[in-house]
């Protein structure tokens, strides 16, 4: 009886160990995907462990994933997918450190990305990336992945912001908003200020005596005439009208 029980427990333990090993192997085989779209990499910041294979996949357009040769860890393997318009490119990152990369056709408009393997380190940590902007390595390690949209929209928790997804500096995109997305709000705020200012002016005018209002109107009329905004005839007609109104009010 005891022998059978020991055999059962041993079998159960072996099965559990095998299951755990299978889970670890499946996790190790997971491949992070970086989308290459209209002038953006998404995620723009990615943290992986050494030995991880990353897949760069075309989402739209024709792009490359090309490492800055002077912004990868010492001894690390450089990489360049070449320009592709469909399919994907895979790269395995074995050496720990910080890897900065770019799209060769769209480098000038800031299509760049950063991958941190293990811990930050290497030449990329010593100077800003020469084109565009990327999240800080510490933030990438903390977040694991930083979506381009959150970074471009100026998410403070993403450590930065530059432009909307799918666009370079000064370029439009249906996907991202960037800082241009705030203009409708600014316009609405300015319009509201104008309405408030007009209401205040009207309220103050209502509180003035009639003679003060007439004097203000006459001064405004003279200024407009001096600036050439109204003709002599129109000036005289409105002046007579104001004087007539003032006379009637005084009676």
PDB file of N, CA, C and O in Angstrom, residues 89-161:
ATOM      1  N   UNK A  89      10.856  40.701 -40.439  1.00  0.00           N
ATOM      2  CA  UNK A  89      12.286  40.464 -40.257  1.00  0.00           C
ATOM      3  C   UNK A  89      12.506  40.109 -38.800  1.00  0.00           C
ATOM      4  O   UNK A  89      11.939  40.738 -37.908  1.00  0.00           O
ATOM      5  N   UNK A  90      13.326  39.099 -38.532  1.00  0.00           N
ATOM      6  CA  UNK A  90      13.580  38.672 -37.165  1.00  0.00           C
ATOM      7  C   UNK A  90      15.042  38.886 -36.794  1.00  0.00           C
ATOM      8  O   UNK A  90      15.932  38.678 -37.611  1.00  0.00           O
ATOM      9  N   UNK A  91      15.239  39.296 -35.548  1.00  0.00           N
ATOM     10  CA  UNK A  91      16.585  39.511 -35.028  1.00  0.00           C
ATOM     11  C   UNK A  91      16.650  39.001 -33.596  1.00  0.00           C
ATOM     12  O   UNK A  91      15.788  39.319 -32.770  1.00  0.00           O
ATOM     13  N   UNK A  92      17.666  38.217 -33.295  1.00  0.00           N
ATOM     14  CA  UNK A  92      17.868  37.712 -31.942  1.00  0.00           C
ATOM     15  C   UNK A  92      18.880  38.593 -31.220  1.00  0.00           C
ATOM     16  O   UNK A  92      19.954  38.903 -31.745  1.00  0.00           O
ATOM     17  N   UNK A  93      18.515  39.005 -30.009  1.00  0.00           N
ATOM     18  CA  UNK A  93      19.359  39.901 -29.214  1.00  0.00           C
ATOM     19  C   UNK A  93      19.984  39.103 -28.070  1.00  0.00           C
ATOM     20  O   UNK A  93      19.308  38.725 -27.118  1.00  0.00           O
ATOM     21  N   UNK A  94      21.288  38.852 -28.188  1.00  0.00           N
ATOM     22  CA  UNK A  94      21.991  38.055 -27.186  1.00  0.00           C
ATOM     23  C   UNK A  94      22.760  38.905 -26.186  1.00  0.00           C
ATOM     24  O   UNK A  94      22.843  38.570 -25.007  1.00  0.00           O
ATOM     25  N   UNK A  95      23.341  40.000 -26.643  1.00  0.00           N
ATOM     26  CA  UNK A  95      24.209  40.816 -25.792  1.00  0.00           C
ATOM     27  C   UNK A  95      23.390  41.836 -25.018  1.00  0.00           C
ATOM     28  O   UNK A  95      22.641  42.619 -25.618  1.00  0.00           O
ATOM     29  N   UNK A  96      23.507  41.873 -23.688  1.00  0.00           N
ATOM     30  CA  UNK A  96      22.753  42.862 -22.898  1.00  0.00           C
ATOM     31  C   UNK A  96      23.169  44.287 -23.236  1.00  0.00           C
ATOM     32  O   UNK A  96      24.311  44.553 -23.613  1.00  0.00           O
ATOM     33  N   UNK A  97      22.229  45.207 -23.094  1.00  0.00           N
ATOM     34  CA  UNK A  97      22.514  46.617 -23.322  1.00  0.00           C
ATOM     35  C   UNK A  97      21.395  47.292 -24.098  1.00  0.00           C
ATOM     36  O   UNK A  97      20.315  46.724 -24.295  1.00  0.00           O
ATOM     37  N   UNK A  98      21.673  48.513 -24.539  1.00  0.00           N
ATOM     38  CA  UNK A  98      20.683  49.349 -25.231  1.00  0.00           C
ATOM     39  C   UNK A  98      20.956  49.377 -26.722  1.00  0.00           C
ATOM     40  O   UNK A  98      22.086  49.638 -27.147  1.00  0.00           O
ATOM     41  N   UNK A  99      19.917  49.119 -27.503  1.00  0.00           N
ATOM     42  CA  UNK A  99      20.021  49.109 -28.958  1.00  0.00           C
ATOM     43  C   UNK A  99      19.107  50.194 -29.529  1.00  0.00           C
ATOM     44  O   UNK A  99      17.890  50.158 -29.321  1.00  0.00           O
ATOM     45  N   UNK A 100      19.674  51.143 -30.250  1.00  0.00           N
ATOM     46  CA  UNK A 100      18.881  52.136 -30.965  1.00  0.00           C
ATOM     47  C   UNK A 100      18.891  51.788 -32.448  1.00  0.00           C
ATOM     48  O   UNK A 100      19.933  51.381 -32.998  1.00  0.00           O
ATOM     49  N   UNK A 101      17.765  51.954 -33.090  1.00  0.00           N
ATOM     50  CA  UNK A 101      17.675  51.595 -34.505  1.00  0.00           C
ATOM     51  C   UNK A 101      16.756  52.576 -35.226  1.00  0.00           C
ATOM     52  O   UNK A 101      16.055  53.382 -34.598  1.00  0.00           O
ATOM     53  N   UNK A 102      16.755  52.500 -36.551  1.00  0.00           N
ATOM     54  CA  UNK A 102      15.988  53.462 -37.353  1.00  0.00           C
ATOM     55  C   UNK A 102      15.510  52.798 -38.631  1.00  0.00           C
ATOM     56  O   UNK A 102      15.924  51.677 -38.978  1.00  0.00           O
ATOM     57  N   UNK A 103      14.630  53.504 -39.346  1.00  0.00           N
ATOM     58  CA  UNK A 103      14.192  53.087 -40.681  1.00  0.00           C
ATOM     59  C   UNK A 103      14.997  53.887 -41.688  1.00  0.00           C
ATOM     60  O   UNK A 103      14.944  55.122 -41.678  1.00  0.00           O
ATOM     61  N   UNK A 104      15.737  53.210 -42.557  1.00  0.00           N
ATOM     62  CA  UNK A 104      16.630  53.941 -43.465  1.00  0.00           C
ATOM     63  C   UNK A 104      15.901  54.899 -44.410  1.00  0.00           C
ATOM     64  O   UNK A 104      16.386  56.009 -44.639  1.00  0.00           O
ATOM     65  N   UNK A 105      14.712  54.569 -44.970  1.00  0.00           N
ATOM     66  CA  UNK A 105      14.040  55.556 -45.826  1.00  0.00           C
ATOM     67  C   UNK A 105      13.443  56.725 -45.042  1.00  0.00           C
ATOM     68  O   UNK A 105      13.182  57.780 -45.612  1.00  0.00           O
ATOM     69  N   UNK A 106      13.183  56.525 -43.743  1.00  0.00           N
ATOM     70  CA  UNK A 106      12.467  57.548 -42.973  1.00  0.00           C
ATOM     71  C   UNK A 106      13.246  58.005 -41.745  1.00  0.00           C
ATOM     72  O   UNK A 106      12.662  58.520 -40.802  1.00  0.00           O
ATOM     73  N   UNK A 107      14.540  57.834 -41.786  1.00  0.00           N
ATOM     74  CA  UNK A 107      15.380  58.269 -40.672  1.00  0.00           C
ATOM     75  C   UNK A 107      15.284  59.777 -40.473  1.00  0.00           C
ATOM     76  O   UNK A 107      15.213  60.271 -39.344  1.00  0.00           O
ATOM     77  N   UNK A 108      15.233  60.520 -41.569  1.00  0.00           N
ATOM     78  CA  UNK A 108      15.231  61.978 -41.480  1.00  0.00           C
ATOM     79  C   UNK A 108      13.956  62.537 -40.866  1.00  0.00           C
ATOM     80  O   UNK A 108      13.938  63.679 -40.395  1.00  0.00           O
ATOM     81  N   UNK A 109      12.866  61.750 -40.851  1.00  0.00           N
ATOM     82  CA  UNK A 109      11.607  62.223 -40.253  1.00  0.00           C
ATOM     83  C   UNK A 109      11.385  61.604 -38.885  1.00  0.00           C
ATOM     84  O   UNK A 109      10.280  61.658 -38.341  1.00  0.00           O
ATOM     85  N   UNK A 110      12.436  60.999 -38.324  1.00  0.00           N
ATOM     86  CA  UNK A 110      12.357  60.563 -36.934  1.00  0.00           C
ATOM     87  C   UNK A 110      11.769  59.193 -36.693  1.00  0.00           C
ATOM     88  O   UNK A 110      11.251  58.940 -35.603  1.00  0.00           O
ATOM     89  N   UNK A 111      11.842  58.289 -37.673  1.00  0.00           N
ATOM     90  CA  UNK A 111      11.336  56.935 -37.449  1.00  0.00           C
ATOM     91  C   UNK A 111      12.440  56.129 -36.772  1.00  0.00           C
ATOM     92  O   UNK A 111      13.310  55.546 -37.431  1.00  0.00           O
ATOM     93  N   UNK A 112      12.389  56.098 -35.443  1.00  0.00           N
ATOM     94  CA  UNK A 112      13.423  55.453 -34.642  1.00  0.00           C
ATOM     95  C   UNK A 112      12.781  54.626 -33.539  1.00  0.00           C
ATOM     96  O   UNK A 112      11.608  54.793 -33.216  1.00  0.00           O
ATOM     97  N   UNK A 113      13.581  53.731 -32.949  1.00  0.00           N
ATOM     98  CA  UNK A 113      13.092  52.911 -31.860  1.00  0.00           C
ATOM     99  C   UNK A 113      14.234  52.488 -30.952  1.00  0.00           C
ATOM    100  O   UNK A 113      15.409  52.672 -31.281  1.00  0.00           O
ATOM    101  N   UNK A 114      13.886  51.924 -29.812  1.00  0.00           N
ATOM    102  CA  UNK A 114      14.899  51.494 -28.835  1.00  0.00           C
ATOM    103  C   UNK A 114      14.484  50.161 -28.221  1.00  0.00           C
ATOM    104  O   UNK A 114      13.323  49.965 -27.849  1.00  0.00           O
ATOM    105  N   UNK A 115      15.463  49.270 -28.105  1.00  0.00           N
ATOM    106  CA  UNK A 115      15.270  47.985 -27.433  1.00  0.00           C
ATOM    107  C   UNK A 115      16.329  47.867 -26.343  1.00  0.00           C
ATOM    108  O   UNK A 115      17.521  48.083 -26.605  1.00  0.00           O
ATOM    109  N   UNK A 116      15.892  47.561 -25.144  1.00  0.00           N
ATOM    110  CA  UNK A 116      16.808  47.337 -24.027  1.00  0.00           C
ATOM    111  C   UNK A 116      16.830  45.847 -23.738  1.00  0.00           C
ATOM    112  O   UNK A 116      15.793  45.246 -23.438  1.00  0.00           O
ATOM    113  N   UNK A 117      18.003  45.253 -23.842  1.00  0.00           N
ATOM    114  CA  UNK A 117      18.179  43.829 -23.600  1.00  0.00           C
ATOM    115  C   UNK A 117      18.772  43.652 -22.206  1.00  0.00           C
ATOM    116  O   UNK A 117      19.901  44.069 -21.950  1.00  0.00           O
ATOM    117  N   UNK A 118      18.009  43.063 -21.320  1.00  0.00           N
ATOM    118  CA  UNK A 118      18.472  42.900 -19.943  1.00  0.00           C
ATOM    119  C   UNK A 118      18.485  44.234 -19.221  1.00  0.00           C
ATOM    120  O   UNK A 118      17.458  44.737 -18.791  1.00  0.00           O
ATOM    121  N   UNK A 119      19.654  44.832 -19.107  1.00  0.00           N
ATOM    122  CA  UNK A 119      19.825  46.124 -18.440  1.00  0.00           C
ATOM    123  C   UNK A 119      20.360  47.165 -19.419  1.00  0.00           C
ATOM    124  O   UNK A 119      21.075  46.819 -20.357  1.00  0.00           O
ATOM    125  N   UNK A 120      20.028  48.460 -19.210  1.00  0.00           N
ATOM    126  CA  UNK A 120      20.551  49.510 -20.097  1.00  0.00           C
ATOM    127  C   UNK A 120      22.076  49.545 -20.060  1.00  0.00           C
ATOM    128  O   UNK A 120      22.695  49.246 -19.038  1.00  0.00           O
ATOM    129  N   UNK A 121      22.672  49.930 -21.171  1.00  0.00           N
ATOM    130  CA  UNK A 121      24.119  50.047 -21.212  1.00  0.00           C
ATOM    131  C   UNK A 121      24.615  50.221 -22.633  1.00  0.00           C
ATOM    132  O   UNK A 121      23.896  49.961 -23.601  1.00  0.00           O
ATOM    133  N   UNK A 122      25.846  50.710 -22.757  1.00  0.00           N
ATOM    134  CA  UNK A 122      26.460  50.863 -24.069  1.00  0.00           C
ATOM    135  C   UNK A 122      26.441  52.290 -24.568  1.00  0.00           C
ATOM    136  O   UNK A 122      25.963  53.213 -23.888  1.00  0.00           O
ATOM    137  N   UNK A 123      26.948  52.517 -25.777  1.00  0.00           N
ATOM    138  CA  UNK A 123      27.078  53.872 -26.344  1.00  0.00           C
ATOM    139  C   UNK A 123      25.763  54.638 -26.442  1.00  0.00           C
ATOM    140  O   UNK A 123      25.754  55.861 -26.369  1.00  0.00           O
ATOM    141  N   UNK A 124      24.639  53.940 -26.618  1.00  0.00           N
ATOM    142  CA  UNK A 124      23.350  54.626 -26.771  1.00  0.00           C
ATOM    143  C   UNK A 124      22.973  55.399 -25.523  1.00  0.00           C
ATOM    144  O   UNK A 124      22.160  56.333 -25.592  1.00  0.00           O
ATOM    145  N   UNK A 125      23.555  55.027 -24.373  1.00  0.00           N
ATOM    146  CA  UNK A 125      23.233  55.718 -23.122  1.00  0.00           C
ATOM    147  C   UNK A 125      24.072  56.976 -22.923  1.00  0.00           C
ATOM    148  O   UNK A 125      23.850  57.727 -21.978  1.00  0.00           O
ATOM    149  N   UNK A 126      25.013  57.238 -23.804  1.00  0.00           N
ATOM    150  CA  UNK A 126      25.950  58.335 -23.603  1.00  0.00           C
ATOM    151  C   UNK A 126      25.568  59.614 -24.338  1.00  0.00           C
ATOM    152  O   UNK A 126      26.146  60.673 -24.098  1.00  0.00           O
ATOM    153  N   UNK A 127      24.608  59.547 -25.246  1.00  0.00           N
ATOM    154  CA  UNK A 127      24.208  60.731 -26.011  1.00  0.00           C
ATOM    155  C   UNK A 127      22.792  60.538 -26.535  1.00  0.00           C
ATOM    156  O   UNK A 127      22.327  59.398 -26.667  1.00  0.00           O
ATOM    157  N   UNK A 128      22.094  61.645 -26.851  1.00  0.00           N
ATOM    158  CA  UNK A 128      20.727  61.522 -27.392  1.00  0.00           C
ATOM    159  C   UNK A 128      20.753  60.860 -28.760  1.00  0.00           C
ATOM    160  O   UNK A 128      21.733  60.966 -29.503  1.00  0.00           O
ATOM    161  N   UNK A 129      19.672  60.192 -29.092  1.00  0.00           N
ATOM    162  CA  UNK A 129      19.556  59.585 -30.408  1.00  0.00           C
ATOM    163  C   UNK A 129      19.566  60.692 -31.462  1.00  0.00           C
ATOM    164  O   UNK A 129      18.960  61.757 -31.272  1.00  0.00           O
ATOM    165  N   UNK A 130      20.284  60.522 -32.578  1.00  0.00           N
ATOM    166  CA  UNK A 130      20.469  61.634 -33.529  1.00  0.00           C
ATOM    167  C   UNK A 130      19.227  62.021 -34.312  1.00  0.00           C
ATOM    168  O   UNK A 130      19.152  63.113 -34.849  1.00  0.00           O
ATOM    169  N   UNK A 131      18.257  61.143 -34.422  1.00  0.00           N
ATOM    170  CA  UNK A 131      17.046  61.464 -35.179  1.00  0.00           C
ATOM    171  C   UNK A 131      15.821  61.175 -34.328  1.00  0.00           C
ATOM    172  O   UNK A 131      15.715  60.108 -33.733  1.00  0.00           O
ATOM    173  N   UNK A 132      14.895  62.112 -34.275  1.00  0.00           N
ATOM    174  CA  UNK A 132      13.658  61.883 -33.543  1.00  0.00           C
ATOM    175  C   UNK A 132      13.885  61.804 -32.045  1.00  0.00           C
ATOM    176  O   UNK A 132      14.716  62.505 -31.468  1.00  0.00           O
ATOM    177  N   UNK A 133      13.150  60.890 -31.394  1.00  0.00           N
ATOM    178  CA  UNK A 133      13.188  60.781 -29.944  1.00  0.00           C
ATOM    179  C   UNK A 133      12.740  59.380 -29.554  1.00  0.00           C
ATOM    180  O   UNK A 133      11.954  58.752 -30.267  1.00  0.00           O
ATOM    181  N   UNK A 134      13.239  58.901 -28.432  1.00  0.00           N
ATOM    182  CA  UNK A 134      12.842  57.593 -27.901  1.00  0.00           C
ATOM    183  C   UNK A 134      12.664  57.716 -26.396  1.00  0.00           C
ATOM    184  O   UNK A 134      13.220  58.619 -25.768  1.00  0.00           O
ATOM    185  N   UNK A 135      11.912  56.807 -25.782  1.00  0.00           N
ATOM    186  CA  UNK A 135      11.774  56.832 -24.318  1.00  0.00           C
ATOM    187  C   UNK A 135      13.105  56.521 -23.648  1.00  0.00           C
ATOM    188  O   UNK A 135      13.997  55.910 -24.248  1.00  0.00           O
ATOM    189  N   UNK A 136      13.241  56.916 -22.397  1.00  0.00           N
ATOM    190  CA  UNK A 136      14.447  56.598 -21.649  1.00  0.00           C
ATOM    191  C   UNK A 136      14.511  55.090 -21.394  1.00  0.00           C
ATOM    192  O   UNK A 136      13.485  54.417 -21.294  1.00  0.00           O
ATOM    193  N   UNK A 137      15.725  54.580 -21.287  1.00  0.00           N
ATOM    194  CA  UNK A 137      15.901  53.144 -21.083  1.00  0.00           C
ATOM    195  C   UNK A 137      15.308  52.694 -19.751  1.00  0.00           C
ATOM    196  O   UNK A 137      14.731  51.601 -19.646  1.00  0.00           O
ATOM    197  N   UNK A 138      15.449  53.512 -18.712  1.00  0.00           N
ATOM    198  CA  UNK A 138      14.891  53.149 -17.414  1.00  0.00           C
ATOM    199  C   UNK A 138      13.376  53.000 -17.495  1.00  0.00           C
ATOM    200  O   UNK A 138      12.788  52.093 -16.899  1.00  0.00           O
ATOM    201  N   UNK A 139      12.725  53.898 -18.238  1.00  0.00           N
ATOM    202  CA  UNK A 139      11.274  53.810 -18.395  1.00  0.00           C
ATOM    203  C   UNK A 139      10.896  52.566 -19.186  1.00  0.00           C
ATOM    204  O   UNK A 139       9.904  51.893 -18.884  1.00  0.00           O
ATOM    205  N   UNK A 140      11.689  52.237 -20.186  1.00  0.00           N
ATOM    206  CA  UNK A 140      11.409  51.040 -20.984  1.00  0.00           C
ATOM    207  C   UNK A 140      11.499  49.792 -20.114  1.00  0.00           C
ATOM    208  O   UNK A 140      10.640  48.910 -20.172  1.00  0.00           O
ATOM    209  N   UNK A 141      12.546  49.721 -19.284  1.00  0.00           N
ATOM    210  CA  UNK A 141      12.705  48.568 -18.403  1.00  0.00           C
ATOM    211  C   UNK A 141      11.544  48.495 -17.418  1.00  0.00           C
ATOM    212  O   UNK A 141      11.009  47.422 -17.123  1.00  0.00           O
ATOM    213  N   UNK A 142      11.117  49.649 -16.923  1.00  0.00           N
ATOM    214  CA  UNK A 142      10.028  49.701 -15.944  1.00  0.00           C
ATOM    215  C   UNK A 142       8.701  49.286 -16.561  1.00  0.00           C
ATOM    216  O   UNK A 142       7.908  48.579 -15.936  1.00  0.00           O
ATOM    217  N   UNK A 143       8.457  49.702 -17.801  1.00  0.00           N
ATOM    218  CA  UNK A 143       7.168  49.442 -18.452  1.00  0.00           C
ATOM    219  C   UNK A 143       7.149  48.185 -19.313  1.00  0.00           C
ATOM    220  O   UNK A 143       6.085  47.737 -19.724  1.00  0.00           O
ATOM    221  N   UNK A 144       8.334  47.647 -19.657  1.00  0.00           N
ATOM    222  CA  UNK A 144       8.471  46.494 -20.544  1.00  0.00           C
ATOM    223  C   UNK A 144       8.212  46.873 -22.004  1.00  0.00           C
ATOM    224  O   UNK A 144       9.019  46.612 -22.877  1.00  0.00           O
ATOM    225  N   UNK A 145       7.080  47.484 -22.293  1.00  0.00           N
ATOM    226  CA  UNK A 145       6.813  47.989 -23.645  1.00  0.00           C
ATOM    227  C   UNK A 145       6.184  49.375 -23.528  1.00  0.00           C
ATOM    228  O   UNK A 145       5.389  49.620 -22.624  1.00  0.00           O
ATOM    229  N   UNK A 146       6.550  50.256 -24.453  1.00  0.00           N
ATOM    230  CA  UNK A 146       5.958  51.594 -24.495  1.00  0.00           C
ATOM    231  C   UNK A 146       5.382  51.795 -25.893  1.00  0.00           C
ATOM    232  O   UNK A 146       6.102  51.835 -26.882  1.00  0.00           O
ATOM    233  N   UNK A 147       4.067  51.860 -25.963  1.00  0.00           N
ATOM    234  CA  UNK A 147       3.391  52.032 -27.242  1.00  0.00           C
ATOM    235  C   UNK A 147       3.728  53.380 -27.842  1.00  0.00           C
ATOM    236  O   UNK A 147       3.885  54.373 -27.137  1.00  0.00           O
ATOM    237  N   UNK A 148       3.824  53.410 -29.147  1.00  0.00           N
ATOM    238  CA  UNK A 148       4.178  54.659 -29.816  1.00  0.00           C
ATOM    239  C   UNK A 148       3.125  55.730 -29.596  1.00  0.00           C
ATOM    240  O   UNK A 148       3.445  56.901 -29.422  1.00  0.00           O
ATOM    241  N   UNK A 149       1.865  55.340 -29.592  1.00  0.00           N
ATOM    242  CA  UNK A 149       0.792  56.328 -29.441  1.00  0.00           C
ATOM    243  C   UNK A 149       0.879  57.036 -28.096  1.00  0.00           C
ATOM    244  O   UNK A 149       0.761  58.253 -28.012  1.00  0.00           O
ATOM    245  N   UNK A 150       1.114  56.266 -27.030  1.00  0.00           N
ATOM    246  CA  UNK A 150       1.222  56.875 -25.707  1.00  0.00           C
ATOM    247  C   UNK A 150       2.428  57.790 -25.631  1.00  0.00           C
ATOM    248  O   UNK A 150       2.371  58.888 -25.072  1.00  0.00           O
ATOM    249  N   UNK A 151       3.543  57.371 -26.219  1.00  0.00           N
ATOM    250  CA  UNK A 151       4.759  58.184 -26.208  1.00  0.00           C
ATOM    251  C   UNK A 151       4.571  59.455 -27.022  1.00  0.00           C
ATOM    252  O   UNK A 151       4.925  60.548 -26.591  1.00  0.00           O
ATOM    253  N   UNK A 152       3.975  59.330 -28.203  1.00  0.00           N
ATOM    254  CA  UNK A 152       3.793  60.482 -29.076  1.00  0.00           C
ATOM    255  C   UNK A 152       2.803  61.484 -28.521  1.00  0.00           C
ATOM    256  O   UNK A 152       2.911  62.681 -28.769  1.00  0.00           O
ATOM    257  N   UNK A 153       1.816  60.995 -27.739  1.00  0.00           N
ATOM    258  CA  UNK A 153       0.822  61.891 -27.153  1.00  0.00           C
ATOM    259  C   UNK A 153       1.330  62.584 -25.909  1.00  0.00           C
ATOM    260  O   UNK A 153       0.588  63.294 -25.238  1.00  0.00           O
ATOM    261  N   UNK A 154       2.600  62.369 -25.571  1.00  0.00           N
ATOM    262  CA  UNK A 154       3.171  63.079 -24.434  1.00  0.00           C
ATOM    263  C   UNK A 154       2.799  62.475 -23.114  1.00  0.00           C
ATOM    264  O   UNK A 154       2.741  63.174 -22.113  1.00  0.00           O
ATOM    265  N   UNK A 155       2.515  61.174 -23.064  1.00  0.00           N
ATOM    266  CA  UNK A 155       2.222  60.500 -21.801  1.00  0.00           C
ATOM    267  C   UNK A 155       3.427  60.633 -20.894  1.00  0.00           C
ATOM    268  O   UNK A 155       4.489  60.103 -21.170  1.00  0.00           O
ATOM    269  N   UNK A 156       3.283  61.369 -19.774  1.00  0.00           N
ATOM    270  CA  UNK A 156       4.411  61.617 -18.885  1.00  0.00           C
ATOM    271  C   UNK A 156       4.971  60.325 -18.331  1.00  0.00           C
ATOM    272  O   UNK A 156       6.159  60.210 -18.045  1.00  0.00           O
ATOM    273  N   UNK A 157       4.132  59.318 -18.168  1.00  0.00           N
ATOM    274  CA  UNK A 157       4.618  58.051 -17.654  1.00  0.00           C
ATOM    275  C   UNK A 157       5.417  57.298 -18.696  1.00  0.00           C
ATOM    276  O   UNK A 157       6.047  56.301 -18.406  1.00  0.00           O
ATOM    277  N   UNK A 158       5.374  57.779 -19.945  1.00  0.00           N
ATOM    278  CA  UNK A 158       6.154  57.158 -20.997  1.00  0.00           C
ATOM    279  C   UNK A 158       7.436  57.911 -21.250  1.00  0.00           C
ATOM    280  O   UNK A 158       8.177  57.602 -22.165  1.00  0.00           O
ATOM    281  N   UNK A 159       7.710  58.964 -20.482  1.00  0.00           N
ATOM    282  CA  UNK A 159       8.978  59.686 -20.530  1.00  0.00           C
ATOM    283  C   UNK A 159       9.219  60.377 -21.842  1.00  0.00           C
ATOM    284  O   UNK A 159      10.214  60.178 -22.491  1.00  0.00           O
ATOM    285  N   UNK A 160       8.298  61.189 -22.294  1.00  0.00           N
ATOM    286  CA  UNK A 160       8.611  61.968 -23.463  1.00  0.00           C
ATOM    287  C   UNK A 160       7.440  62.139 -24.381  1.00  0.00           C
ATOM    288  O   UNK A 160       6.307  61.949 -24.032  1.00  0.00           O
ATOM    289  N   UNK A 161       7.724  62.474 -25.612  1.00  0.00           N
ATOM    290  CA  UNK A 161       6.710  62.658 -26.632  1.00  0.00           C
ATOM    291  C   UNK A 161       7.269  63.501 -27.741  1.00  0.00           C
ATOM    292  O   UNK A 161       8.043  64.398 -27.518  1.00  0.00           O
TER     293      UNK A 161
END
